[in-house]
Coordinates of C-alpha atoms in Angstrom, one line a residue:
X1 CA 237.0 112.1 64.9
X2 CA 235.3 114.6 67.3
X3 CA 236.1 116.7 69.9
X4 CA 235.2 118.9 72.8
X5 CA 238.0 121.7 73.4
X6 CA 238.4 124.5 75.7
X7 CA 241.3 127.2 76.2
X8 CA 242.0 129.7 78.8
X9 CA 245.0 132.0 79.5
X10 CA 246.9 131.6 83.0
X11 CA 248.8 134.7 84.3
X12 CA 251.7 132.3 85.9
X13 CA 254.6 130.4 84.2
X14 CA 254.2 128.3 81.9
X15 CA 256.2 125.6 84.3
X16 CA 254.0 126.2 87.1
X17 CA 250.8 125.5 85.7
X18 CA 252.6 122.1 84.5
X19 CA 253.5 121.4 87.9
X20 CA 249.9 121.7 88.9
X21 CA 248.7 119.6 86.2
X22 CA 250.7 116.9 86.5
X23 CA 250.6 116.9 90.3
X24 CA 247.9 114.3 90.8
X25 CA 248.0 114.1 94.6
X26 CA 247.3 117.5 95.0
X27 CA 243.9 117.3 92.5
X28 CA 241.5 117.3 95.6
X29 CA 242.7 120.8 96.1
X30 CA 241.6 122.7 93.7
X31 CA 240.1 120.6 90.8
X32 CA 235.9 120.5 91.2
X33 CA 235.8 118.8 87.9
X34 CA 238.5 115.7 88.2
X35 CA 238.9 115.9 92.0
X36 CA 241.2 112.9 92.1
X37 CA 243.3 111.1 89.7
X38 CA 244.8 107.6 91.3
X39 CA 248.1 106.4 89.4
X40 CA 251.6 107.9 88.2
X41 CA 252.2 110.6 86.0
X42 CA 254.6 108.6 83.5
X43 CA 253.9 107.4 79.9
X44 CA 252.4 103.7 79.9
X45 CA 251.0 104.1 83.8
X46 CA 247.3 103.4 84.1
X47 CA 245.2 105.9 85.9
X48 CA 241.9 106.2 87.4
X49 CA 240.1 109.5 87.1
X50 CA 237.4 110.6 89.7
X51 CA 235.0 112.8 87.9
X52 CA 232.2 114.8 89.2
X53 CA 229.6 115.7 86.9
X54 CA 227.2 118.7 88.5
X55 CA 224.2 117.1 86.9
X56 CA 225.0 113.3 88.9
X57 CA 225.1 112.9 93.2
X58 CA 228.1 110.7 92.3
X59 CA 231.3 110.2 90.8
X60 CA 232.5 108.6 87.7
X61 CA 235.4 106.3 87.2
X62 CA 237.4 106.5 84.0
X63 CA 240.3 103.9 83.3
X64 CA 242.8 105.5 81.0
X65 CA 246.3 104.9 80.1
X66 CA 248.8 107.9 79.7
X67 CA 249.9 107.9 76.6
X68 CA 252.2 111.2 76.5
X69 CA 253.8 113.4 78.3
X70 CA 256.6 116.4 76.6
X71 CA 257.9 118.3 79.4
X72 CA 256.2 121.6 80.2
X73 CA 254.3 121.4 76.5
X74 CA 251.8 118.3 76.4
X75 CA 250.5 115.6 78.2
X76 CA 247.8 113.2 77.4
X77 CA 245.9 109.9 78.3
X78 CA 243.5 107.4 76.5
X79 CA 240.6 105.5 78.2
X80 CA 237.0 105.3 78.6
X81 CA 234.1 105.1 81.5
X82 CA 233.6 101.8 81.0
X83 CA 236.7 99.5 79.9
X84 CA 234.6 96.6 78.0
X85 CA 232.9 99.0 76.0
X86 CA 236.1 100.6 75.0
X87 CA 236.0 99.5 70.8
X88 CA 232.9 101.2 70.9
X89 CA 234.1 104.8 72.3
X90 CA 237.0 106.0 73.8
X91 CA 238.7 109.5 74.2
X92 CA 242.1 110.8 74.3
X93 CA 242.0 113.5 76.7
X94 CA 244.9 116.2 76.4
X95 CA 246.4 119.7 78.0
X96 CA 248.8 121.8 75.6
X97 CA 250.7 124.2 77.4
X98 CA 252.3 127.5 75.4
X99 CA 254.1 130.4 76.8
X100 CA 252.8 133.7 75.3
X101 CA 255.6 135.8 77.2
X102 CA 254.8 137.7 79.9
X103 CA 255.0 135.2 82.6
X104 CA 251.5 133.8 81.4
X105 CA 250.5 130.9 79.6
X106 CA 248.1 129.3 77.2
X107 CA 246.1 126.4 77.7
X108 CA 244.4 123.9 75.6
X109 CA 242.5 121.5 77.2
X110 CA 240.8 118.7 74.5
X111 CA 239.1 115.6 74.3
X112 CA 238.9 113.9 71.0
X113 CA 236.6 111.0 71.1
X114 CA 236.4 107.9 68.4
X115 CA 234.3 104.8 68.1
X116 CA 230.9 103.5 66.3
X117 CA 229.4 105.5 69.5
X118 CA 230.5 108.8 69.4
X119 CA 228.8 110.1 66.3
X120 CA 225.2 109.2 66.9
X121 CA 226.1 110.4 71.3
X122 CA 227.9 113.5 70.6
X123 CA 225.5 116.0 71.1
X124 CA 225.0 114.6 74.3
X125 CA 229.0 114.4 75.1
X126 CA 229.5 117.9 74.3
X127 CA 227.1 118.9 76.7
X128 CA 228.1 116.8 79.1
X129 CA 231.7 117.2 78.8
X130 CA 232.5 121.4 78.4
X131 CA 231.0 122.4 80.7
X132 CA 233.5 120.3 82.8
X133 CA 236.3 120.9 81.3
X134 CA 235.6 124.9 81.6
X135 CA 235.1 124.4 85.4
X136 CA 238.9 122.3 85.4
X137 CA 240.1 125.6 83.3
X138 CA 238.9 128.0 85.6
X139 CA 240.2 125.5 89.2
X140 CA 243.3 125.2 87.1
X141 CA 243.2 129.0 86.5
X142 CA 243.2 129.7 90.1
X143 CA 245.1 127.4 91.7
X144 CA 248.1 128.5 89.6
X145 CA 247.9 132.2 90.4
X146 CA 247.4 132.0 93.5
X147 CA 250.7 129.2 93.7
X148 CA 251.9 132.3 91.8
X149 CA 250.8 135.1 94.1
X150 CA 248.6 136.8 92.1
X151 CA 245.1 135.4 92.4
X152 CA 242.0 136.5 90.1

């Protein structure tokens, strides 16, 4: 298995930067990275991710599945860009949320990608994907302190 993973700390509650995560209507907001996510935030749902990639003029659709959600702590979905190609490669894409005390919180934003695929594209995935997913931590970064009025 590989993986792409990011972390950033948050200077609001751990239960607010939850709320923005899992508040899916509200992506267009503040998320440059996944600017929209169609579907329910409940274990089983299938979603559709809107992804914008600075390198492309367009988006990209990913079909996932959520596959967990533990209140305040973790929440997760499966899928892939392209659903037929899915035994090939597919990623589980993941947020872990810890409270370091303080009012702030820690958070762990991962990909973890398996399939015949993924080892001879990797190189190519990581360079595609972090830099995305530290763009989402930094929206995610500021939309949560300024929801918590103290904006960086």
């Amino acid at each position: 298995m590989r993986f792409v993973q990011t972390e950033i700390t948050i200077d609001a509650p751990r239960s607010l930067v939850w709320q923005v995560l899992l508040d899916f209507p509200r992506y267009p907001l503040w998320n440059s990275f996944i600017h929209r996510i169609d579907g329910a935030a409940r274990v089983g749902a299938e979603i559709t991710e809107h992804i914008y990639f600075d390198f492309l003029p367009f988006r990209v659709l990913g079909k996932s599945f959520i596959q967990r959600i533990d209140a305040e702590t973790f929440f997760s979905w499966q899928g892939s860009f392209v659903h037929a190609l899915r035994p090939l490669g597919h990623g589980t894409h993941s947020f872990a949320l810890d409270d370091i005390g303080a009012g702030a919180t820690h958070v762990t934003h991962r990909e973890e990608y398996r399939g015949p695929l993924v080892a001879p594209t990797f190189a190519l995935i990581r360079r595609v994907a972090e830099p995305g997913f530290r763009k989402m931590d930094r929206d995610l970064k500021a939309r949560a302190e300024s929801l918590h009025g103290n904006p960086r």
